[in-house]
Amino acid sequence: MVTSYHSTRNKTVQASARQAVLKGIAADGGLFVHPGLGQEKADLDRILHQSYQENAAYILGLLLPDYTEEELKQAVQAAYTGSFASEAVTPVKPVGDLQVLELFHGPTSAFKDVALTMLPQLMSIALKDTGDSAMILTATSGDTGKAALSGFKNVDRTGIAVFYPEGKVSQIQYRQMATQQGDNVRVFAVQGNFDDAQSAVKRLFLDQELNDWAASKSIRLSSANSINVGRLVPQVVYYFEAWKQLMHQGVIGRQDQLSFSVPTGNFGDVLAGYYAYRLGLPVKKFVVASNANNVLTEFIRTGVYDRNRPFIKTISPSMDILISSNLERLLYYMTEGDTAQVKTWMDQLAAEGRYQVTPEVLEKIQSLFVAEYAGDDETRAEISRVYKEDAYVLDPHSAIGYLAGGRQKGEEPMVVLATASPYKFAQDVMEAITGDTMAEWDALHALEDICQDPVPAPLAALESADILHDAVVDVPGMKEAVKDSCALTGRGSR
């Protein structure tokens, strides 16, 4: 076995890449990391002359070394053939004086599609080694849930249960999940916020009784959240693609750097950019763009991570997060792999809700990362301004990224990650542009007139789709919901 991964909290908790994809989270509660990340650099000249699909197979091969080249080529073909409306998969467009990387052309109109069309392929390959089935447990703040449901729908020997915070996602996001078809899917509203759901799912992965019960039925529990390395690494590809496209467009030269502004809550999307940087992508800085739940802003500016603050419901719900799980992976690399130190900080976070990194670690973080945040009023104003000045419509999350990128723009091009279609948040977008409050579907049709671009067919179909999932559970009830859902793992057919 090639033990290319180990836990962020203990180097002796090891796994191959295939095992890491299946496990999702390490047995000690840590996240799987590749200690040799960046020792082998990506060949930028090769990337420059390959298609998105070819680059995906190549980059995944660097990050998942015990998948064969042929396995990855087949996985990429299955994930990306006919799945995205744009031939480029993730096109880059100039908007004002910034570059916008559009990540919302997949089947659920959110950036999660790039990874969650791929993860089921990676998991299916790994499952062939074991003969087991997999039960995917996923907490979502809005977009991950639908993208995971879509990706794992009717996948053979796989079931999926998605948990979202009741009343704290947009109406479009709710209907995307609640109307999801498929013989092997379940959706549950959780009484609480996203952090409650995410923390509970992490505890379930470490629940020995639950794991023993599942193992007795030859079922493995796994995750589709970005705590799963198989979900994280496909996102690395579009950072290289942004560089490639800007090179072909003549925006940058071979020796030039880029900066990226990334709207983020769980730190997964911006961490994927850091992985690209470690692999040799010429990056000057990453702008970590947060909403009013600005725990990451404070951390990057001060070195203090403190989740002991009010949870704020915003118009950018996918970023309404106070426990940014993937930050743990960055701490591992910024401490040169000091797993004991990372474990100490994570134990402090669990016990006290806060920790503080050393001045040396903070200096390393600040050499590459800067932080900005925007409240709802600033977000609405930015949506309105960009539309009026540049005739481009941003969703609330992307608007925060755009605002943050503009604040931090230097001489190098600034690439803003547009993480969701504005159609997913039509009410808030239309209110920002017109000042009028509209019903969800009225806003969707009005936005279509403004964008002069058809509503993506899967979103348009939601208006008349039947609600198939209406279960509500409290946090203690999630364990029983998982047990009930495990019966689904034999229902897939794809």
CSV table of C-alpha atoms in Angstrom, one decimal:
chain,number,residue,atom,x,y,z
A,1,MET,CA,0.0,0.0,0.0
A,2,VAL,CA,1.3,3.5,-0.9
A,3,THR,CA,0.7,5.6,2.2
A,4,SER,CA,0.8,8.9,0.5
A,5,TYR,CA,-1.5,10.6,3.0
A,6,HIS,CA,-1.7,11.0,6.7
A,7,SER,CA,-3.7,12.9,9.3
A,8,THR,CA,-3.1,16.6,10.1
A,9,ARG,CA,-3.0,15.6,13.7
A,10,ASN,CA,-0.9,12.5,13.8
A,11,LYS,CA,1.6,11.3,11.1
A,12,THR,CA,1.1,7.7,12.1
A,13,VAL,CA,-2.6,7.8,11.0
A,14,GLN,CA,-1.9,6.9,7.4
A,15,ALA,CA,-3.8,6.1,4.2
A,16,SER,CA,-3.3,5.6,0.5
A,17,ALA,CA,-5.0,8.2,-1.7
A,18,ARG,CA,-7.7,5.7,-2.5
A,19,GLN,CA,-8.3,5.0,1.2
A,20,ALA,CA,-8.3,8.7,2.0
A,21,VAL,CA,-11.1,9.3,-0.6
A,22,LEU,CA,-13.1,6.5,0.9
A,23,LYS,CA,-12.6,7.5,4.6
A,24,GLY,CA,-13.2,11.2,4.1
A,25,ILE,CA,-11.8,12.0,7.6
A,26,ALA,CA,-9.0,10.4,9.5
A,27,ALA,CA,-9.7,8.2,12.5
A,28,ASP,CA,-8.3,10.7,14.9
A,29,GLY,CA,-10.6,13.5,13.6
A,30,GLY,CA,-7.9,15.1,11.5
A,31,LEU,CA,-7.9,15.7,7.8
A,32,PHE,CA,-5.8,13.8,5.3
A,33,VAL,CA,-2.9,15.7,3.8
A,34,HIS,CA,-0.1,14.8,1.3
A,35,PRO,CA,3.2,15.5,3.1
A,36,GLY,CA,5.0,15.7,-0.2
A,37,LEU,CA,2.7,18.2,-1.8
A,38,GLY,CA,4.7,20.4,-4.2
A,39,GLN,CA,7.9,18.4,-4.2
A,40,GLU,CA,7.0,17.5,-7.8
A,41,LYS,CA,5.9,20.7,-9.6
A,42,ALA,CA,3.4,20.8,-12.4
A,43,ASP,CA,4.7,21.2,-15.9
A,44,LEU,CA,3.2,24.6,-16.8
A,45,ASP,CA,4.2,24.3,-20.5
A,46,ARG,CA,2.3,21.0,-20.7
A,47,ILE,CA,-0.7,22.6,-19.0
A,48,LEU,CA,-0.7,25.5,-21.4
A,49,HIS,CA,-1.2,23.2,-24.4
A,50,GLN,CA,-3.7,20.7,-22.9
A,51,SER,CA,-7.5,20.7,-22.7
A,52,TYR,CA,-9.3,21.1,-19.4
A,53,GLN,CA,-9.9,17.3,-19.3
A,54,GLU,CA,-6.3,16.5,-20.0
A,55,ASN,CA,-5.1,18.9,-17.4
A,56,ALA,CA,-7.6,17.5,-14.8
A,57,ALA,CA,-6.2,14.0,-15.3
A,58,TYR,CA,-2.6,15.2,-15.2
A,59,ILE,CA,-3.0,17.3,-12.0
A,60,LEU,CA,-5.1,14.7,-10.2
A,61,GLY,CA,-2.3,12.3,-11.0
A,62,LEU,CA,0.1,14.5,-9.1
A,63,LEU,CA,-2.2,14.7,-6.1
A,64,LEU,CA,-3.6,11.1,-6.0
A,65,PRO,CA,-0.6,9.0,-6.9
A,66,ASP,CA,-2.1,5.6,-6.4
A,67,TYR,CA,-4.8,6.1,-9.0
A,68,THR,CA,-3.5,4.9,-12.4
A,69,GLU,CA,-3.3,7.2,-15.4
A,70,GLU,CA,-6.0,5.2,-17.2
A,71,GLU,CA,-8.3,5.3,-14.2
A,72,LEU,CA,-8.1,9.1,-13.9
A,73,LYS,CA,-8.6,9.6,-17.7
A,74,GLN,CA,-11.8,7.5,-17.5
A,75,ALA,CA,-12.9,9.3,-14.3
A,76,VAL,CA,-12.4,12.7,-16.0
A,77,GLN,CA,-14.3,11.6,-19.1
A,78,ALA,CA,-17.2,10.4,-17.1
A,79,ALA,CA,-17.3,13.5,-14.9
A,80,TYR,CA,-17.0,16.3,-17.5
A,81,THR,CA,-18.4,14.9,-20.7
A,82,GLY,CA,-21.7,16.7,-21.4
A,83,SER,CA,-21.9,18.0,-17.8
A,84,PHE,CA,-21.0,21.6,-18.3
A,85,ALA,CA,-22.7,24.3,-20.4
A,86,SER,CA,-19.3,25.9,-21.3
A,87,GLU,CA,-16.8,24.1,-23.5
A,88,ALA,CA,-14.1,25.6,-21.4
A,89,VAL,CA,-15.8,24.2,-18.2
A,90,THR,CA,-14.6,27.2,-16.2
A,91,PRO,CA,-14.2,30.2,-18.5
A,92,VAL,CA,-12.5,33.4,-17.6
A,93,LYS,CA,-14.1,36.8,-18.6
A,94,PRO,CA,-12.9,40.4,-18.1
A,95,VAL,CA,-15.3,42.4,-15.9
A,96,GLY,CA,-14.2,45.9,-15.2
A,97,ASP,CA,-10.6,45.8,-14.3
A,98,LEU,CA,-10.8,42.3,-12.8
A,99,GLN,CA,-11.0,38.9,-14.4
A,100,VAL,CA,-13.9,36.7,-13.4
A,101,LEU,CA,-13.5,32.9,-13.3
A,102,GLU,CA,-17.0,31.5,-13.9
A,103,LEU,CA,-17.4,28.2,-11.9
A,104,PHE,CA,-21.1,27.9,-12.2
A,105,HIS,CA,-21.7,26.2,-15.6
A,106,GLY,CA,-22.2,22.7,-14.2
A,107,PRO,CA,-25.4,20.8,-13.5
A,108,THR,CA,-26.4,22.6,-10.3
A,109,SER,CA,-25.0,26.1,-11.2
A,110,ALA,CA,-22.4,26.2,-8.5
A,111,PHE,CA,-18.6,25.7,-8.2
A,112,LYS,CA,-19.1,22.5,-6.2
A,113,ASP,CA,-20.1,20.8,-9.5
A,114,VAL,CA,-16.4,20.8,-10.6
A,115,ALA,CA,-15.5,18.5,-7.8
A,116,LEU,CA,-18.7,16.7,-7.1
A,117,THR,CA,-19.0,15.3,-10.6
A,118,MET,CA,-15.5,13.9,-10.1
A,119,LEU,CA,-15.7,12.6,-6.5
A,120,PRO,CA,-18.2,9.8,-7.3
A,121,GLN,CA,-15.9,8.6,-10.0
A,122,LEU,CA,-12.9,8.5,-7.7
A,123,MET,CA,-14.9,6.8,-5.0
A,124,SER,CA,-16.3,4.1,-7.3
A,125,ILE,CA,-12.8,3.2,-8.4
A,126,ALA,CA,-11.6,2.9,-4.8
A,127,LEU,CA,-14.7,0.9,-3.8
A,128,LYS,CA,-13.8,-1.8,-6.4
A,129,ASP,CA,-10.7,-2.6,-4.2
A,130,THR,CA,-12.9,-3.4,-1.2
A,131,GLY,CA,-16.2,-4.9,-2.4
A,132,ASP,CA,-18.0,-2.6,0.1
A,133,SER,CA,-20.7,-0.1,-0.3
A,134,ALA,CA,-20.4,3.6,0.7
A,135,MET,CA,-22.8,5.8,2.6
A,136,ILE,CA,-22.0,9.5,1.9
A,137,LEU,CA,-22.8,11.9,4.8
A,138,THR,CA,-22.7,15.5,3.8
A,139,ALA,CA,-23.5,18.7,5.7
A,140,THR,CA,-24.2,21.7,3.5
A,141,SER,CA,-24.7,25.4,3.8
A,142,GLY,CA,-26.5,25.4,0.5
A,143,ASP,CA,-24.6,24.4,-2.6
A,144,THR,CA,-22.6,21.3,-1.7
A,145,GLY,CA,-25.8,19.4,-0.9
A,146,LYS,CA,-27.4,19.7,-4.3
A,147,ALA,CA,-24.1,19.1,-6.1
A,148,ALA,CA,-23.4,16.0,-4.1
A,149,LEU,CA,-26.9,14.7,-4.6
A,150,SER,CA,-26.6,15.2,-8.3
A,151,GLY,CA,-23.2,13.6,-8.5
A,152,PHE,CA,-24.1,10.5,-6.4
A,153,LYS,CA,-27.6,10.0,-7.7
A,154,ASN,CA,-28.1,6.3,-8.5
A,155,VAL,CA,-24.3,5.6,-8.3
A,156,ASP,CA,-23.9,1.9,-7.8
A,157,ARG,CA,-23.2,0.7,-4.2
A,158,THR,CA,-23.5,4.2,-2.9
A,159,GLY,CA,-26.1,6.0,-0.8
A,160,ILE,CA,-26.1,9.7,0.2
A,161,ALA,CA,-27.7,11.6,3.1
A,162,VAL,CA,-27.5,15.4,3.0
A,163,PHE,CA,-28.1,17.6,6.1
A,164,TYR,CA,-28.8,21.3,5.7
A,165,PRO,CA,-29.7,24.0,8.3
A,166,GLU,CA,-33.4,24.4,8.4
A,167,GLY,CA,-34.5,27.8,7.1
A,168,LYS,CA,-31.0,29.0,6.4
A,169,VAL,CA,-30.5,28.3,2.7
A,170,SER,CA,-32.1,30.2,-0.2
A,171,GLN,CA,-35.4,29.0,-1.6
A,172,ILE,CA,-33.7,27.9,-4.8
A,173,GLN,CA,-31.1,25.9,-2.8
A,174,TYR,CA,-33.9,24.4,-0.7
A,175,ARG,CA,-35.9,23.3,-3.7
A,176,GLN,CA,-32.8,21.9,-5.4
A,177,MET,CA,-32.4,19.6,-2.5
A,178,ALA,CA,-36.0,18.9,-1.5
A,179,THR,CA,-37.0,17.9,-5.1
A,180,GLN,CA,-34.0,15.7,-5.7
A,181,GLN,CA,-34.9,12.4,-7.4
A,182,GLY,CA,-32.9,9.2,-7.1
A,183,ASP,CA,-33.3,5.8,-5.4
A,184,ASN,CA,-30.3,6.2,-3.2
A,185,VAL,CA,-30.7,9.8,-1.8
A,186,ARG,CA,-32.1,11.3,1.4
A,187,VAL,CA,-32.3,15.0,2.5
A,188,PHE,CA,-32.7,16.2,6.0
A,189,ALA,CA,-33.3,19.7,7.5
A,190,VAL,CA,-31.4,20.1,10.7
A,191,GLN,CA,-32.6,22.3,13.6
A,192,GLY,CA,-29.6,24.6,14.0
A,193,ASN,CA,-27.1,26.3,11.8
A,194,PHE,CA,-24.5,24.9,9.3
A,195,ASP,CA,-21.8,24.6,12.0
A,196,ASP,CA,-24.1,22.5,14.1
A,197,ALA,CA,-24.7,20.1,11.1
A,198,GLN,CA,-21.1,20.0,10.1
A,199,SER,CA,-19.8,19.3,13.6
A,200,ALA,CA,-22.4,16.6,14.1
A,201,VAL,CA,-21.5,14.9,10.8
A,202,LYS,CA,-17.8,14.9,11.9
A,203,ARG,CA,-18.8,13.3,15.2
A,204,LEU,CA,-20.7,10.6,13.3
A,205,PHE,CA,-17.6,9.7,11.3
A,206,LEU,CA,-15.8,9.1,14.6
A,207,ASP,CA,-18.7,7.3,16.3
A,208,GLN,CA,-17.3,3.8,16.9
A,209,GLU,CA,-20.7,2.2,17.5
A,210,LEU,CA,-22.1,3.6,14.2
A,211,ASN,CA,-19.0,2.7,12.3
A,212,ASP,CA,-19.0,-0.9,13.7
A,213,TRP,CA,-22.7,-1.2,12.8
A,214,ALA,CA,-22.1,0.0,9.3
A,215,ALA,CA,-19.0,-2.3,8.9
A,216,SER,CA,-21.1,-5.3,9.9
A,217,LYS,CA,-23.2,-4.5,6.8
A,218,SER,CA,-20.1,-3.9,4.6
A,219,ILE,CA,-20.8,-0.2,4.4
A,220,ARG,CA,-18.2,2.5,4.7
A,221,LEU,CA,-19.1,6.0,5.9
A,222,SER,CA,-17.6,8.8,3.8
A,223,SER,CA,-18.0,12.4,3.0
A,224,ALA,CA,-18.6,14.7,0.0
A,225,ASN,CA,-17.6,17.8,1.9
A,226,SER,CA,-14.2,19.4,1.2
A,227,ILE,CA,-12.9,17.6,4.3
A,228,ASN,CA,-12.6,14.7,1.8
A,229,VAL,CA,-9.4,15.1,-0.3
A,230,GLY,CA,-11.2,13.6,-3.3
A,231,ARG,CA,-13.6,16.6,-3.2
A,232,LEU,CA,-10.8,19.1,-2.7
A,233,VAL,CA,-8.2,18.2,-5.3
A,234,PRO,CA,-10.4,18.5,-8.4
A,235,GLN,CA,-10.8,22.2,-7.5
A,236,VAL,CA,-7.0,22.7,-7.9
A,237,VAL,CA,-7.5,22.3,-11.7
A,238,TYR,CA,-9.4,25.5,-12.4
A,239,TYR,CA,-6.7,27.7,-10.9
A,240,PHE,CA,-4.3,26.4,-13.5
A,241,GLU,CA,-7.0,26.7,-16.1
A,242,ALA,CA,-7.4,30.4,-15.2
A,243,TRP,CA,-3.7,30.9,-15.7
A,244,LYS,CA,-3.8,29.0,-19.0
A,245,GLN,CA,-6.7,31.0,-20.4
A,246,LEU,CA,-5.2,34.4,-19.5
A,247,MET,CA,-1.9,33.3,-21.1
A,248,HIS,CA,-3.8,32.4,-24.3
A,249,GLN,CA,-5.7,35.7,-24.2
A,250,GLY,CA,-2.4,37.7,-23.8
A,251,VAL,CA,-3.4,39.1,-20.5
A,252,ILE,CA,-0.3,37.7,-18.8
A,253,GLY,CA,3.1,36.6,-19.9
A,254,ARG,CA,5.1,33.4,-19.0
A,255,GLN,CA,6.9,35.2,-16.1
A,256,ASP,CA,3.8,37.0,-14.7
A,257,GLN,CA,2.0,36.3,-11.5
A,258,LEU,CA,-1.7,36.3,-10.7
A,259,SER,CA,-3.7,37.0,-7.6
A,260,PHE,CA,-7.0,35.4,-6.7
A,261,SER,CA,-10.0,36.6,-4.7
A,262,VAL,CA,-12.0,33.7,-3.3
A,263,PRO,CA,-15.3,34.0,-1.5
A,264,THR,CA,-15.1,31.3,1.1
A,265,GLY,CA,-16.6,30.0,4.4
A,266,ASN,CA,-15.1,26.6,4.9
A,267,PHE,CA,-11.7,27.6,3.4
A,268,GLY,CA,-11.8,24.7,0.9
A,269,ASP,CA,-11.9,26.7,-2.4
A,270,VAL,CA,-9.1,29.0,-1.4
A,271,LEU,CA,-7.1,26.0,-0.1
A,272,ALA,CA,-7.3,24.4,-3.5
A,273,GLY,CA,-5.6,27.6,-4.8
A,274,TYR,CA,-2.9,27.1,-2.2
A,275,TYR,CA,-2.4,23.6,-3.5
A,276,ALA,CA,-2.0,24.9,-7.0
A,277,TYR,CA,0.6,27.4,-5.7
A,278,ARG,CA,2.5,24.6,-4.0
A,279,LEU,CA,2.5,22.8,-7.4
A,280,GLY,CA,4.1,25.8,-9.0
A,281,LEU,CA,1.3,28.1,-10.2
A,282,PRO,CA,2.7,31.7,-10.2
A,283,VAL,CA,0.6,33.4,-7.5
A,284,LYS,CA,1.3,36.6,-5.7
A,285,LYS,CA,-1.5,36.5,-3.1
A,286,PHE,CA,-4.8,35.0,-2.2
A,287,VAL,CA,-7.6,37.3,-1.0
A,288,VAL,CA,-9.9,35.5,1.5
A,289,ALA,CA,-13.3,37.1,1.0
A,290,SER,CA,-15.8,36.6,3.8
A,291,ASN,CA,-19.3,37.9,4.7
A,292,ALA,CA,-20.4,39.2,8.1
A,293,ASN,CA,-19.4,35.9,9.6
A,294,ASN,CA,-15.8,37.1,9.3
A,295,VAL,CA,-14.0,34.7,11.6
A,296,LEU,CA,-11.4,34.1,8.8
A,297,THR,CA,-10.8,37.8,8.3
A,298,GLU,CA,-9.9,38.2,12.0
A,299,PHE,CA,-7.7,35.1,11.9
A,300,ILE,CA,-5.7,36.2,8.9
A,301,ARG,CA,-5.3,39.7,10.3
A,302,THR,CA,-4.5,38.8,13.9
A,303,GLY,CA,-3.6,35.1,14.2
A,304,VAL,CA,-6.6,34.5,16.5
A,305,TYR,CA,-9.3,32.1,15.4
A,306,ASP,CA,-12.4,32.7,17.6
A,307,ARG,CA,-15.8,31.2,16.7
A,308,ASN,CA,-17.3,32.6,20.0
A,309,ARG,CA,-19.4,35.2,18.2
A,310,PRO,CA,-23.0,35.5,17.0
A,311,PHE,CA,-23.9,33.5,13.9
A,312,ILE,CA,-25.2,35.9,11.3
A,313,LYS,CA,-27.7,34.9,8.6
A,314,THR,CA,-26.8,36.7,5.4
A,315,ILE,CA,-27.7,36.9,1.8
A,316,SER,CA,-24.6,34.8,1.0
A,317,PRO,CA,-25.7,31.7,2.9
A,318,SER,CA,-23.0,29.3,1.6
A,319,MET,CA,-20.5,31.4,3.5
A,320,ASP,CA,-22.5,31.5,6.8
A,321,ILE,CA,-19.9,29.4,8.6
A,322,LEU,CA,-17.9,29.9,11.8
A,323,ILE,CA,-15.9,26.7,11.8
A,324,SER,CA,-13.7,26.7,8.7
A,325,SER,CA,-12.6,23.1,8.5
A,326,ASN,CA,-10.1,23.2,5.8
A,327,LEU,CA,-8.0,25.8,7.6
A,328,GLU,CA,-6.6,22.9,9.5
A,329,ARG,CA,-4.8,21.7,6.3
A,330,LEU,CA,-3.2,25.1,5.8
A,331,LEU,CA,-2.0,25.1,9.4
A,332,TYR,CA,-0.3,21.8,8.8
A,333,TYR,CA,1.6,23.1,5.8
A,334,MET,CA,2.4,26.5,7.5
A,335,THR,CA,3.9,24.6,10.5
A,336,GLU,CA,6.0,22.4,8.2
A,337,GLY,CA,4.0,19.4,9.1
A,338,ASP,CA,3.9,19.9,12.9
A,339,THR,CA,1.0,17.6,13.6
A,340,ALA,CA,1.3,17.9,17.4
A,341,GLN,CA,0.9,21.6,17.2
A,342,VAL,CA,-2.1,21.4,14.8
A,343,LYS,CA,-3.7,18.9,17.2
A,344,THR,CA,-3.2,21.3,20.1
A,345,TRP,CA,-4.9,24.1,18.2
A,346,MET,CA,-7.8,21.9,17.1
A,347,ASP,CA,-8.3,20.6,20.7
A,348,GLN,CA,-8.4,24.2,21.9
A,349,LEU,CA,-11.0,25.0,19.2
A,350,ALA,CA,-13.1,22.1,20.3
A,351,ALA,CA,-12.8,22.9,24.0
A,352,GLU,CA,-12.7,26.7,24.1
A,353,GLY,CA,-13.9,27.8,20.7
A,354,ARG,CA,-10.6,29.6,19.9
A,355,TYR,CA,-6.9,29.3,19.4
A,356,GLN,CA,-4.0,31.6,18.5
A,357,VAL,CA,-1.1,30.7,16.2
A,358,THR,CA,2.4,31.7,16.8
A,359,PRO,CA,3.8,35.0,15.3
A,360,GLU,CA,6.0,33.0,13.0
A,361,VAL,CA,3.1,31.0,11.6
A,362,LEU,CA,1.0,34.2,11.2
A,363,GLU,CA,3.9,35.9,9.3
A,364,LYS,CA,4.0,33.0,6.9
A,365,ILE,CA,0.3,33.0,6.3
A,366,GLN,CA,0.2,36.8,5.8
A,367,SER,CA,3.0,36.5,3.2
A,368,LEU,CA,0.5,34.9,0.9
A,369,PHE,CA,-3.0,35.5,2.2
A,370,VAL,CA,-4.9,38.8,2.9
A,371,ALA,CA,-8.4,39.1,4.1
A,372,GLU,CA,-11.5,41.2,3.4
A,373,TYR,CA,-15.1,41.0,4.3
A,374,ALA,CA,-18.4,42.7,3.4
A,375,GLY,CA,-21.8,42.9,5.0
A,376,ASP,CA,-25.1,42.5,3.2
A,377,ASP,CA,-25.5,46.3,2.4
A,378,GLU,CA,-22.0,46.4,0.8
A,379,THR,CA,-22.8,43.2,-1.1
A,380,ARG,CA,-26.0,44.6,-2.5
A,381,ALA,CA,-24.2,47.8,-3.5
A,382,GLU,CA,-21.5,45.9,-5.3
A,383,ILE,CA,-24.0,43.8,-7.2
A,384,SER,CA,-25.8,47.0,-8.3
A,385,ARG,CA,-22.5,48.9,-9.1
A,386,VAL,CA,-21.0,46.1,-11.3
A,387,TYR,CA,-24.3,45.7,-13.1
A,388,LYS,CA,-24.7,49.4,-13.9
A,389,GLU,CA,-21.0,49.9,-14.8
A,390,ASP,CA,-20.1,46.7,-16.5
A,391,ALA,CA,-23.5,45.0,-17.4
A,392,TYR,CA,-22.5,41.9,-15.5
A,393,VAL,CA,-24.6,40.2,-12.9
A,394,LEU,CA,-22.9,38.7,-9.8
A,395,ASP,CA,-24.5,36.5,-7.2
A,396,PRO,CA,-24.0,37.6,-3.6
A,397,HIS,CA,-21.0,35.3,-2.9
A,398,SER,CA,-19.2,36.3,-6.1
A,399,ALA,CA,-20.0,40.0,-5.4
A,400,ILE,CA,-18.1,39.7,-2.1
A,401,GLY,CA,-15.2,38.2,-3.9
A,402,TYR,CA,-15.3,41.0,-6.5
A,403,LEU,CA,-15.4,43.7,-3.9
A,404,ALA,CA,-12.6,42.1,-2.0
A,405,GLY,CA,-10.5,41.6,-5.1
A,406,GLY,CA,-11.0,45.3,-6.1
A,407,ARG,CA,-9.8,46.5,-2.7
A,408,GLN,CA,-6.7,44.4,-2.9
A,409,LYS,CA,-5.8,44.7,-6.6
A,410,GLY,CA,-2.2,45.5,-7.4
A,411,GLU,CA,-0.4,45.6,-10.7
A,412,GLU,CA,-0.9,41.9,-11.4
A,413,PRO,CA,-4.2,40.7,-12.7
A,414,MET,CA,-6.8,39.8,-10.1
A,415,VAL,CA,-8.9,36.8,-10.8
A,416,VAL,CA,-12.3,36.6,-8.9
A,417,LEU,CA,-13.8,33.2,-8.4
A,418,ALA,CA,-17.6,33.5,-9.3
A,419,THR,CA,-18.8,30.6,-7.3
A,420,ALA,CA,-22.6,30.5,-8.1
A,421,SER,CA,-25.0,31.6,-10.8
A,422,PRO,CA,-27.0,34.7,-9.9
A,423,TYR,CA,-30.1,32.7,-10.7
A,424,LYS,CA,-29.6,30.7,-7.5
A,425,PHE,CA,-30.1,33.9,-5.5
A,426,ALA,CA,-32.5,35.8,-7.8
A,427,GLN,CA,-34.5,37.5,-5.0
A,428,ASP,CA,-31.4,39.1,-3.4
A,429,VAL,CA,-29.8,40.0,-6.8
A,430,MET,CA,-33.0,41.6,-8.1
A,431,GLU,CA,-33.5,43.6,-4.9
A,432,ALA,CA,-29.9,44.8,-5.2
A,433,ILE,CA,-30.3,45.9,-8.8
A,434,THR,CA,-33.9,47.3,-8.7
A,435,GLY,CA,-34.5,48.0,-5.0
A,436,ASP,CA,-37.7,45.9,-5.3
A,437,THR,CA,-38.6,42.9,-3.2
A,438,MET,CA,-40.0,40.1,-5.4
A,439,ALA,CA,-41.3,36.6,-4.9
A,440,GLU,CA,-38.7,33.9,-5.7
A,441,TRP,CA,-40.0,32.9,-9.1
A,442,ASP,CA,-41.0,36.4,-10.2
A,443,ALA,CA,-37.4,37.4,-9.4
A,444,LEU,CA,-36.0,34.5,-11.4
A,445,HIS,CA,-38.0,35.5,-14.5
A,446,ALA,CA,-37.1,39.2,-14.1
A,447,LEU,CA,-33.4,38.4,-13.7
A,448,GLU,CA,-33.7,36.4,-17.0
A,449,ASP,CA,-34.7,39.5,-18.8
A,450,ILE,CA,-31.8,41.5,-17.3
A,451,CYS,CA,-29.2,38.8,-18.0
A,452,GLN,CA,-30.6,38.1,-21.5
A,453,ASP,CA,-29.5,34.5,-20.9
A,454,PRO,CA,-31.9,31.7,-20.3
A,455,VAL,CA,-32.4,30.4,-16.8
A,456,PRO,CA,-30.5,27.1,-16.6
A,457,ALA,CA,-33.0,24.3,-17.3
A,458,PRO,CA,-32.5,22.5,-14.0
A,459,LEU,CA,-33.3,25.7,-12.1
A,460,ALA,CA,-36.3,26.5,-14.3
A,461,ALA,CA,-37.7,23.1,-13.6
A,462,LEU,CA,-37.7,23.6,-9.8
A,463,GLU,CA,-40.8,25.8,-9.9
A,464,SER,CA,-43.1,23.0,-10.7
A,465,ALA,CA,-41.1,20.1,-9.2
A,466,ASP,CA,-42.6,18.0,-6.4
A,467,ILE,CA,-41.2,18.2,-2.9
A,468,LEU,CA,-39.8,14.7,-2.2
A,469,HIS,CA,-37.8,15.3,1.0
A,470,ASP,CA,-39.4,17.1,4.0
A,471,ALA,CA,-37.8,15.4,7.0
A,472,VAL,CA,-36.6,17.6,9.8
A,473,VAL,CA,-34.3,16.2,12.5
A,474,ASP,CA,-32.5,17.6,15.6
A,475,VAL,CA,-28.8,17.1,16.0
A,476,PRO,CA,-29.2,13.9,18.2
A,477,GLY,CA,-31.6,12.5,15.6
A,478,MET,CA,-29.0,12.6,12.8
A,479,LYS,CA,-27.4,9.3,13.8
A,480,GLU,CA,-30.7,7.4,13.5
A,481,ALA,CA,-31.3,9.2,10.2
A,482,VAL,CA,-28.0,7.9,8.9
A,483,LYS,CA,-28.8,4.3,10.0
A,484,ASP,CA,-32.1,4.5,8.2
A,485,SER,CA,-30.4,5.9,5.1
A,486,CYS,CA,-27.8,3.1,4.9
A,487,ALA,CA,-30.4,0.8,3.4
A,488,LEU,CA,-30.0,3.0,0.3
A,489,THR,CA,-26.4,1.8,-0.5
A,490,GLY,CA,-27.7,-1.1,-2.6
A,491,ARG,CA,-30.2,1.0,-4.5
A,492,GLY,CA,-27.9,2.7,-7.0
A,493,SER,CA,-27.7,1.5,-10.6
A,494,ARG,CA,-25.3,3.8,-12.5
